[in-house]
Short mmCIF file of C-alpha atoms and ligand atoms in Angstrom, two decimals:
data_model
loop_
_atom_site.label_atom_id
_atom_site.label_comp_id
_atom_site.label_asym_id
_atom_site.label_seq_id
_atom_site.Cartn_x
_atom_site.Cartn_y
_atom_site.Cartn_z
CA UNK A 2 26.43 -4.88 -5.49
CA UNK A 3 23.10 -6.59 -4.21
CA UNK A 4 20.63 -5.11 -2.59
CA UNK A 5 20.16 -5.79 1.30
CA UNK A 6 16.33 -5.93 1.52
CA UNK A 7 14.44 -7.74 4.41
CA UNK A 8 11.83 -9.61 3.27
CA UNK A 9 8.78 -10.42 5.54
CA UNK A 10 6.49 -13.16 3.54
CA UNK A 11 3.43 -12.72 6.26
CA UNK A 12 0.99 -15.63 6.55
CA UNK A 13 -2.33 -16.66 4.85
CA UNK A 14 -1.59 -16.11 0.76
CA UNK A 15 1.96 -14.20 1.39
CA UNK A 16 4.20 -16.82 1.46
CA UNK A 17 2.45 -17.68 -2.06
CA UNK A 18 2.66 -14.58 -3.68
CA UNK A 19 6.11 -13.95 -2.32
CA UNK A 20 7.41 -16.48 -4.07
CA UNK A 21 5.90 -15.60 -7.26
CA UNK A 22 7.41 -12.14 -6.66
CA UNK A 23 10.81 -13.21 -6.01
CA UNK A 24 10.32 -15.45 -8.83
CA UNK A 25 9.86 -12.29 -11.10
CA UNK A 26 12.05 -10.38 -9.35
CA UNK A 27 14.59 -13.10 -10.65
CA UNK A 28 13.95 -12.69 -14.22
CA UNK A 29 15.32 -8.81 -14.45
CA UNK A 30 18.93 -10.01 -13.14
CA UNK A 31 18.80 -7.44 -10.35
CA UNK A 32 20.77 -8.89 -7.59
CA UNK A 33 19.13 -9.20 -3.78
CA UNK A 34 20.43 -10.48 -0.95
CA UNK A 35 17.45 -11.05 1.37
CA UNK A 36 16.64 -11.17 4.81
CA UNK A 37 14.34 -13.26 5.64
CA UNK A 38 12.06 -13.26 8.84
CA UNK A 39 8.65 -15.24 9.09
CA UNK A 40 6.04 -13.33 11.23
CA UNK A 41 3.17 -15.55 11.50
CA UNK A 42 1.21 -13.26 14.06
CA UNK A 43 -1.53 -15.58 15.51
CA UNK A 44 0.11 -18.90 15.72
CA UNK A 45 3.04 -16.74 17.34
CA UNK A 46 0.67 -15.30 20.11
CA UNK A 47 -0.99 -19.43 20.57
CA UNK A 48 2.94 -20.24 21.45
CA UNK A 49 3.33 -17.13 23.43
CA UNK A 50 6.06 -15.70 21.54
CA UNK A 51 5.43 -11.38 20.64
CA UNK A 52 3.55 -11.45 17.33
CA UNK A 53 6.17 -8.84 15.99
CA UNK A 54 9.85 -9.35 17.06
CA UNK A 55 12.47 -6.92 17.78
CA UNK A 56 14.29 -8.39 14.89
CA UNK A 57 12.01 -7.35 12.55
CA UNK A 58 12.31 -3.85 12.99
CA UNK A 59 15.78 -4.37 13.83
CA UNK A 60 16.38 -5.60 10.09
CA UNK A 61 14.31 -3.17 8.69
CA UNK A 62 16.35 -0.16 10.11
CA UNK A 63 19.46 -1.97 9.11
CA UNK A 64 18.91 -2.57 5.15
CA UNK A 65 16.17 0.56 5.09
CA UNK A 66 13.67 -1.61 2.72
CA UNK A 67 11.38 -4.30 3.58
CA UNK A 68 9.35 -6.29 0.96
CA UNK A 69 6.19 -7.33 2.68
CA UNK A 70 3.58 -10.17 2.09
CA UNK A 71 -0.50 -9.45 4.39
CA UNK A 72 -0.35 -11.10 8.15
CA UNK A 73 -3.53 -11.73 9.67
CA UNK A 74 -4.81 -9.87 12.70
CA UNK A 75 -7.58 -10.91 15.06
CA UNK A 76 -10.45 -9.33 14.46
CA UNK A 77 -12.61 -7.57 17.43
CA UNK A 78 -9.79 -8.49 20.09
CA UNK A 79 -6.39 -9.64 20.42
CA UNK A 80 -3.28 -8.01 19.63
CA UNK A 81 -3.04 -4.59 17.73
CA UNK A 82 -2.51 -5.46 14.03
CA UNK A 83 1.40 -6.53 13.49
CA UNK A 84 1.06 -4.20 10.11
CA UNK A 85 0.01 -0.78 12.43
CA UNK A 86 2.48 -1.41 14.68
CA UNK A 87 5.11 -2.02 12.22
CA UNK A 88 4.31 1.34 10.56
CA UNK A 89 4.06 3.25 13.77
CA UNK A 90 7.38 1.58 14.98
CA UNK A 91 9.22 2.93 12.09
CA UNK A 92 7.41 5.92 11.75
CA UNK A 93 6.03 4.71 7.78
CA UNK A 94 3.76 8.01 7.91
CA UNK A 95 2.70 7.86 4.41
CA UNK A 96 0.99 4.87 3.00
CA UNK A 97 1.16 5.13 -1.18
CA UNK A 98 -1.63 3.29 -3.04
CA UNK A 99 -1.26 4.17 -6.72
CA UNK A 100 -4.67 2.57 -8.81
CA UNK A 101 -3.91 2.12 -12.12
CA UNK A 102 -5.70 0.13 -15.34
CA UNK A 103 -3.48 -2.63 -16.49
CA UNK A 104 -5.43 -3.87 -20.29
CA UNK A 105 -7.31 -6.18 -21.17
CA UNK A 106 -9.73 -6.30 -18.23
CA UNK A 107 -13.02 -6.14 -17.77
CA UNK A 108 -13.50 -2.91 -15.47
CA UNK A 109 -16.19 -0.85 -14.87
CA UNK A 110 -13.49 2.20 -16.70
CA UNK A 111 -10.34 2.21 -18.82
CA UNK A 112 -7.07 4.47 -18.21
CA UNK A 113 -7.31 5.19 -14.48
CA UNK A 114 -4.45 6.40 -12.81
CA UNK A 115 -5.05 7.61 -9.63
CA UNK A 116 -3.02 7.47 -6.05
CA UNK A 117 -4.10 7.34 -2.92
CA UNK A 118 -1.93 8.80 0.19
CA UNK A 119 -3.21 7.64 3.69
CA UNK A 120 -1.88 8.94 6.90
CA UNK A 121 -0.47 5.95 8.04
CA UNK A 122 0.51 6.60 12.18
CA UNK A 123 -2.06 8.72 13.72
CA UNK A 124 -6.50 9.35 13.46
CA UNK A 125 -8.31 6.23 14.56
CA UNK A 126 -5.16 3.63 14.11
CA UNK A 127 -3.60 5.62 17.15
CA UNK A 128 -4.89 2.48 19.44
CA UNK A 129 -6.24 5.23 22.03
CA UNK A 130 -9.46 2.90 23.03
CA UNK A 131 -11.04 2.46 26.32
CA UNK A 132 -13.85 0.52 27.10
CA UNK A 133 -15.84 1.01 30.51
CA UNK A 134 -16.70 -2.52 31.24
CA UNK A 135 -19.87 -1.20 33.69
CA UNK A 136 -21.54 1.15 31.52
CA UNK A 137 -20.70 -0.74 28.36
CA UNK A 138 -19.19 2.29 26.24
CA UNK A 139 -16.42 1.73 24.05
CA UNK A 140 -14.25 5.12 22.76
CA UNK A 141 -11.98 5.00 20.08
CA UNK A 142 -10.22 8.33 19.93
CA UNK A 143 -8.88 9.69 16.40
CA UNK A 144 -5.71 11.75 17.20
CA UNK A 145 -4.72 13.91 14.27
CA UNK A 146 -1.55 16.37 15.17
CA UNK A 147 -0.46 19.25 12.75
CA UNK A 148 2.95 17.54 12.61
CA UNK A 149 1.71 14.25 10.98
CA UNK A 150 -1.40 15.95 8.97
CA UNK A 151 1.48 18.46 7.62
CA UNK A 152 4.16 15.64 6.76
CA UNK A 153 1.51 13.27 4.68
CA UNK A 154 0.45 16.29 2.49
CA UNK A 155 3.74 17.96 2.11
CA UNK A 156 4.99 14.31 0.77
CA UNK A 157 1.89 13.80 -1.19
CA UNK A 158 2.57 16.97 -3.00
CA UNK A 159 6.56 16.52 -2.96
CA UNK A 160 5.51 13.51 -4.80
CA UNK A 161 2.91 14.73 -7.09
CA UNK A 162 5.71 17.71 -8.06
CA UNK A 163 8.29 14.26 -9.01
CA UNK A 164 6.14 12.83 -10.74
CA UNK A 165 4.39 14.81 -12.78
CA UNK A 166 1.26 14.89 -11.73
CA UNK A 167 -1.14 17.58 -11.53
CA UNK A 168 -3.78 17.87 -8.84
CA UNK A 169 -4.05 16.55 -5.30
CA UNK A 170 -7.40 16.29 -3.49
CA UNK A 171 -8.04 15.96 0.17
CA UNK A 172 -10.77 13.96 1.77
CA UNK A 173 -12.23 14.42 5.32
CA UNK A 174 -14.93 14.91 7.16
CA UNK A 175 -14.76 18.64 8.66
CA UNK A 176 -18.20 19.36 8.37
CA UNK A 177 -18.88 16.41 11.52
CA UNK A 178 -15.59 15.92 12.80
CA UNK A 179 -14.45 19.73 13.00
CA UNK A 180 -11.71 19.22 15.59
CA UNK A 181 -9.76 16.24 14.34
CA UNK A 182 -11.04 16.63 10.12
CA UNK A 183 -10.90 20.26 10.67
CA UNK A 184 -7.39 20.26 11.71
CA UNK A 185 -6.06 17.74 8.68
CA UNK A 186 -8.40 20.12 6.42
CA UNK A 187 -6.47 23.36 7.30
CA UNK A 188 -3.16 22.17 7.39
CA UNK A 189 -3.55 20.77 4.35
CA UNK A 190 -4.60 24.11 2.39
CA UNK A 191 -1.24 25.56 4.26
CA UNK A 192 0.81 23.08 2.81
CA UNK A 193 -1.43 23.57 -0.72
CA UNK A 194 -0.63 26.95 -0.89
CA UNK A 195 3.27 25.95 -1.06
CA UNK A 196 2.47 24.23 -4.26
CA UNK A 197 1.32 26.54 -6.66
CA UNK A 198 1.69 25.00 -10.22
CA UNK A 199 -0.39 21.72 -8.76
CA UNK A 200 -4.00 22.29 -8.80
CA UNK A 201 -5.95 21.38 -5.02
CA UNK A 202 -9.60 20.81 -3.98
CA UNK A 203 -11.27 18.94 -1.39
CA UNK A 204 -14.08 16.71 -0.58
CA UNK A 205 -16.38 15.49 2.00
CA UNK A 206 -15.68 11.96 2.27
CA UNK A 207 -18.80 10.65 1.53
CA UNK A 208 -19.11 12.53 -1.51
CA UNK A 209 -15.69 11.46 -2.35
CA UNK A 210 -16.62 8.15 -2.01
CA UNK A 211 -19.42 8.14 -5.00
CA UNK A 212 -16.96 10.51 -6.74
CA UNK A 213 -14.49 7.94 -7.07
CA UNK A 214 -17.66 5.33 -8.18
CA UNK A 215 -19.02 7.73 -10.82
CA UNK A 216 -15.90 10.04 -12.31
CA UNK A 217 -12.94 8.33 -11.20
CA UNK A 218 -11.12 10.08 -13.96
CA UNK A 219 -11.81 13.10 -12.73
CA UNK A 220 -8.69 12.61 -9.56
CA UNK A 221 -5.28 12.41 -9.76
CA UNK A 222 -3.27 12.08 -6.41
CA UNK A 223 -5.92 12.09 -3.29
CA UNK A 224 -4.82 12.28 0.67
CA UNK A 225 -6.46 11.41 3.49
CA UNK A 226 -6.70 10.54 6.85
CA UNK A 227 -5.70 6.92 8.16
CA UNK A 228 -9.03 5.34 7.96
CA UNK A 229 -10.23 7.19 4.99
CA UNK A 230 -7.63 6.47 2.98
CA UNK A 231 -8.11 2.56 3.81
CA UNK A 232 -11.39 2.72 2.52
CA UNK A 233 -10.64 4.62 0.08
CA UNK A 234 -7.71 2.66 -1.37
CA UNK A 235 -9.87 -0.53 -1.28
CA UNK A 236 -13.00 1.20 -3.38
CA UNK A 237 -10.17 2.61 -5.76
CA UNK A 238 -8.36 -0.83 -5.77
CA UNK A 239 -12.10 -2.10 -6.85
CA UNK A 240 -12.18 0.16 -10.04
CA UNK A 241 -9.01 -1.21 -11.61
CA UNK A 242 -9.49 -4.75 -11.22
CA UNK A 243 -9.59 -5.53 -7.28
CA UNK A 244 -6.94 -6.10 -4.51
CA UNK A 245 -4.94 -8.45 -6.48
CA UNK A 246 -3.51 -6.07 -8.64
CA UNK A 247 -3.22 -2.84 -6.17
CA UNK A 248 0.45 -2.50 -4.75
CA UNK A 249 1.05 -0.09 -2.00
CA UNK A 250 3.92 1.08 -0.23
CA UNK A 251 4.53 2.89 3.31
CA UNK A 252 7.26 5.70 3.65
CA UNK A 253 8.51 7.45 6.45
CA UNK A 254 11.92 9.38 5.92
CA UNK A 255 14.14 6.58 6.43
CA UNK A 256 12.75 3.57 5.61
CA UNK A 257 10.17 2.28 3.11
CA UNK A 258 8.16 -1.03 3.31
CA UNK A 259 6.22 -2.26 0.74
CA UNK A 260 3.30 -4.33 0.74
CA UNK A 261 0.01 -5.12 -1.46
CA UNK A 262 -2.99 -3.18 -0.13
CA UNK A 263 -4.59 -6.73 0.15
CA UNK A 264 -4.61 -9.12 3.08
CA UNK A 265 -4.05 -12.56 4.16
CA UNK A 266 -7.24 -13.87 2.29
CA UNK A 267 -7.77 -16.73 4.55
CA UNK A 268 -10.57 -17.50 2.11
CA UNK A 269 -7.95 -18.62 -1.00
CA UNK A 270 -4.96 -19.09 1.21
CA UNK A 271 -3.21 -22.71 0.27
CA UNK A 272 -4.61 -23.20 -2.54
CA UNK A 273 -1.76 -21.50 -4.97
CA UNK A 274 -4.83 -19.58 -6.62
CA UNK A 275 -3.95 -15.95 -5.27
CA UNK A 276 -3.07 -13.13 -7.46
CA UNK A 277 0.59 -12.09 -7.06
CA UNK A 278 0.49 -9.09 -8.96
CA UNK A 279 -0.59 -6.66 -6.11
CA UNK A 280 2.90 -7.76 -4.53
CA UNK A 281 4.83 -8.23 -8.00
CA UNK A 282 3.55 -4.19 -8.39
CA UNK A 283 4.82 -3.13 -4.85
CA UNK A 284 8.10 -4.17 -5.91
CA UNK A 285 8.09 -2.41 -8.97
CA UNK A 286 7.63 0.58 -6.58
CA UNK A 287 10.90 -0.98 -4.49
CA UNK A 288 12.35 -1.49 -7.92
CA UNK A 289 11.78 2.51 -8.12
CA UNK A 290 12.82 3.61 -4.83
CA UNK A 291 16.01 1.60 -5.44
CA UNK A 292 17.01 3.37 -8.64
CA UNK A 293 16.62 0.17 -11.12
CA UNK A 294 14.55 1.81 -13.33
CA UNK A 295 15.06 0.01 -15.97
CA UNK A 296 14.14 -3.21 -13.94
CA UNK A 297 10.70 -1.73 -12.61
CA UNK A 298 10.10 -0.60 -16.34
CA UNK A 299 10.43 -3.99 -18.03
CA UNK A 300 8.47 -5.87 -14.75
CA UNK A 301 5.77 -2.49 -15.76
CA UNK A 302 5.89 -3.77 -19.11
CA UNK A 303 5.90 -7.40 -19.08
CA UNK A 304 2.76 -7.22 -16.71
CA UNK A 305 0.86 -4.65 -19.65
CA UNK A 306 1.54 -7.14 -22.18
CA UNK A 307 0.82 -10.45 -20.61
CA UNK A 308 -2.82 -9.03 -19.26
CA UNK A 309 -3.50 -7.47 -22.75
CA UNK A 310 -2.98 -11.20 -24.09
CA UNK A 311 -5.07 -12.54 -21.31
CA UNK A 312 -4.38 -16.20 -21.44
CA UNK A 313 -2.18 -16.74 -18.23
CA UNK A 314 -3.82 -14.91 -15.72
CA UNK A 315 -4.95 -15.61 -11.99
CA UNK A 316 -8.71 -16.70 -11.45
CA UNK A 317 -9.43 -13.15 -9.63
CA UNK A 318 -8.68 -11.61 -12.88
CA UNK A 319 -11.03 -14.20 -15.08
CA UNK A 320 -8.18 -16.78 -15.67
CA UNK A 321 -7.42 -20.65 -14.76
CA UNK A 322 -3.51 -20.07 -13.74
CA UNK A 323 -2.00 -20.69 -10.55
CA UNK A 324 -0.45 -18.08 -8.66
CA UNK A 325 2.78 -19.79 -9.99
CA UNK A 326 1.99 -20.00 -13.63
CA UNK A 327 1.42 -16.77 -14.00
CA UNK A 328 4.72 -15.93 -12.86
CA UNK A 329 6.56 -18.17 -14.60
CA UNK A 330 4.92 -16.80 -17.79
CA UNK A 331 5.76 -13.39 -16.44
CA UNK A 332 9.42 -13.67 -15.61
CA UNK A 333 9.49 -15.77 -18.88
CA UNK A 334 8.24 -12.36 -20.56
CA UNK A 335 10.82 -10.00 -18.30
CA UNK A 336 13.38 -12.18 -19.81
CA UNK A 337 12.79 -12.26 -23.04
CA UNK A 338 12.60 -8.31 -22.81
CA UNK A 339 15.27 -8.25 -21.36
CA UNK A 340 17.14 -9.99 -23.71
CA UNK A 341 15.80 -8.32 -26.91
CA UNK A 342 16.83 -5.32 -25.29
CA UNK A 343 20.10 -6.11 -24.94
CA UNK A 344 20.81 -7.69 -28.17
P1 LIG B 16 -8.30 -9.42 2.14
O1 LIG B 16 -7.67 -8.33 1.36
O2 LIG B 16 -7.40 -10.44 2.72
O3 LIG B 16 -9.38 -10.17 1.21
C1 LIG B 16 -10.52 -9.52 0.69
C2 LIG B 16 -11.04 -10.29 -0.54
O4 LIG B 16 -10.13 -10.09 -1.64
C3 LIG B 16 -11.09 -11.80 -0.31
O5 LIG B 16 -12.19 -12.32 -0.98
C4 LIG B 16 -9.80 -12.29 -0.94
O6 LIG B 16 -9.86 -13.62 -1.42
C5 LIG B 16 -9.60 -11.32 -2.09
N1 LIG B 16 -8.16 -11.13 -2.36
C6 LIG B 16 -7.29 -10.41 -1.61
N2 LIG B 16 -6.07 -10.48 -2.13
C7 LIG B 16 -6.15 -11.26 -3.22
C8 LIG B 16 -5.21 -11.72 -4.17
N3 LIG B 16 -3.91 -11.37 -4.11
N4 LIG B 16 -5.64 -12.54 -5.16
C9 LIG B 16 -6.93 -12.88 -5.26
N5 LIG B 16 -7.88 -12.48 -4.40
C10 LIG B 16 -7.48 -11.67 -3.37
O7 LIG B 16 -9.16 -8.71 3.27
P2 LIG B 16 -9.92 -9.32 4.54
O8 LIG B 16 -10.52 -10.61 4.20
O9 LIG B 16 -10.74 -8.20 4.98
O10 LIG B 16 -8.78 -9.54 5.63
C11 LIG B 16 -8.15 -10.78 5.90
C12 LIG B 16 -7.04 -10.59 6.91
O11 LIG B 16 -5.98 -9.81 6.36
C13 LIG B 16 -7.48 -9.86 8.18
O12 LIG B 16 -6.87 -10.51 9.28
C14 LIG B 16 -6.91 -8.48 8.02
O13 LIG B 16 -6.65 -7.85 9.24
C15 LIG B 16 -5.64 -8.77 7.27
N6 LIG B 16 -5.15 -7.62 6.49
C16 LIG B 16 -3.80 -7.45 6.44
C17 LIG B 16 -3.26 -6.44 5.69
C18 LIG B 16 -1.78 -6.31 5.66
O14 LIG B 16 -1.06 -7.22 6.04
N7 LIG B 16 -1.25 -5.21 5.20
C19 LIG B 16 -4.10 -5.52 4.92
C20 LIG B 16 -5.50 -5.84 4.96
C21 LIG B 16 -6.00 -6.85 5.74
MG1 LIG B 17 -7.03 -2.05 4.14
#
């Protein structure tokens, strides 16, 4: 039977590396019927249309699973990023960014494998801002609750316990920020002390910051706040090559989205130069969370092997290919994997 998934393409390089992805996705045989809805937030708001339709939403509650290229949001005014209010629509609390070495290139260190969890609904992406036009003040208020700092950790360590892993560290900044840090700090020793067999510290943000820069081996699964983890995910996404291989996903208990940490790149967009691999990774994650393991192991594989060889890749990555090349000569690769390990 296929799978139902909706698939949102975004603007600026997502329609490109969507259609790499689906390209790929092609080559393991997996059957999808998709859903396709174009959300092209600014142009949408210049023609007075909503920049995210009910139908969006709609779709994604239907089939549960929504592939998802960047779309653009305004920057200093405007209408609240189409990505936040997608996640706090749906209630995607928990924002997975796993960082992990692919071979073959040229990082600052080899064999990382770390994951990031940000708190994806609440702290400073909880649009509480005012601005008091005659005394020129702005206030951005960062809302943390005990419900959604307990539900990101619990999952982070639900997931850690899955998967193997062995030690979760949580970032804040409780020292400064006693109320709201404080709170996310506490609650998420609580939940720590549930988990006994997987090994948890904490660290000041800032600290955690030149952590990651200097012994990035060192972490293992790390959770943080909203705008933490951002940053965060972006530094991390820096030590294993850059955004255009970092795939992320968001997760709430029904439904699951899943989307590149990157954005719209206006700066590459048209040119068929972007790296799809941050995307093609996010749906070896949907691959995953759909059960075709076997699917998001080849696409794993294929990618390993065609970056150790090194002669097909994006320009990000220090190759000539188009965005569409190098799929081609990846789904080429899923195939023929696929077909040896069949025969
Ligand atoms: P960005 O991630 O779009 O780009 C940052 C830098 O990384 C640029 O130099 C870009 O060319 C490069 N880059 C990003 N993805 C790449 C890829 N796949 N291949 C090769 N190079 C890649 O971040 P920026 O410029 O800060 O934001 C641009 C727009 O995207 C903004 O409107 C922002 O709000 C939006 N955005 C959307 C997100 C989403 O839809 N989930 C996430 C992050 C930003
Ligand atoms: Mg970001």
């Amino acid at each position: 039977m296929a799978h139902r998934v909706t698939l949102l393409p975004g603007d600026g390089i997502g329609p490109e590396v969507t259609a790499a992805t689906l390209r790929v996705l092609e080559a393991t045989g997996i059957d999808f019927e998709w859903d396709r809805h174009e959300i092209i937030g600014i142009s949408a708001v210049e023609d007075q249309r909503p920049e995210l339709p009910d139908d969006v939403p709609e779709s994604i509650r239907e089939h549960k699973v929504a592939l998802k290229g960047p779309i653009t949001t305004p920057v200093g005014e405007g209408f609240t990023s189409v990505n936040v209010q997608l996640r706090q629509r749906l209630d995607l609390y928990a924002n997975v960014r796993p960082c992990v070495s692919l071979p073959g290139l040229d990082t600052p260190y080899e064999d990382i494998n770390l994951i990031i969890f940000r708190e994806n609904t609440e702290g400073l992406y909880a649009g509480i801002e005012t601005y008091d036009e005659r005394l020129e003040i702005a206030d951005s208020i960062a809302r943390i609750t005990r419900r959604g700092s307990e539900r990101i950790v619990d999952f982070c360590f639900r997931y850690a316990e899955k998967n193997g892993r062995n030690a979760v560290t949580l970032a804040h900044k409780a020292n400064i920020l006693k109320k709201s840090s404080g709170l996310f700090l506490q609650v998420g020793r609580e939940v720590a002390e549930r988990y006994p067999d997987i090994a948890f510290n904490d660290r000041i943000i800032d600290n955690m910051c030149m952590q990651l820069v200097m012994y990035p081996q060192e972490y293992d699964c790390i959770v943080s706040t909203n705008l933490f983890g951002d940053i965060l995910s972006d530094l991390a996404a820096g030590l294993v090559g850059g955004l255009g291989v970092t795939a992320g996903a968001n997760f709430g208990d029904d439904y699951a989205v899943f989307e590149a940490v990157h954005g719209s790149a206006p700066d590459i967009a048209g040119q068929g130069i972007a790296n799809p691999t941050a995307l093609i990774r996010s749906a070896v994650m949907m691959l995953r969370h759909l059960d075709e393991v076997e699917a998001a192991n080849t696409v794993n594989q294929a990618l390993r092997e065609v970056y150790a060889e090194g002669d097909a890749l994006t320009a990000d990555v220090g190759g000539s290919s188009s965005t569409m090349e190098f799929a081609e000569h990846l789904a080429a690769r899923v195939e023929k994997l696929l077909a040896t390990s069949t025969a």
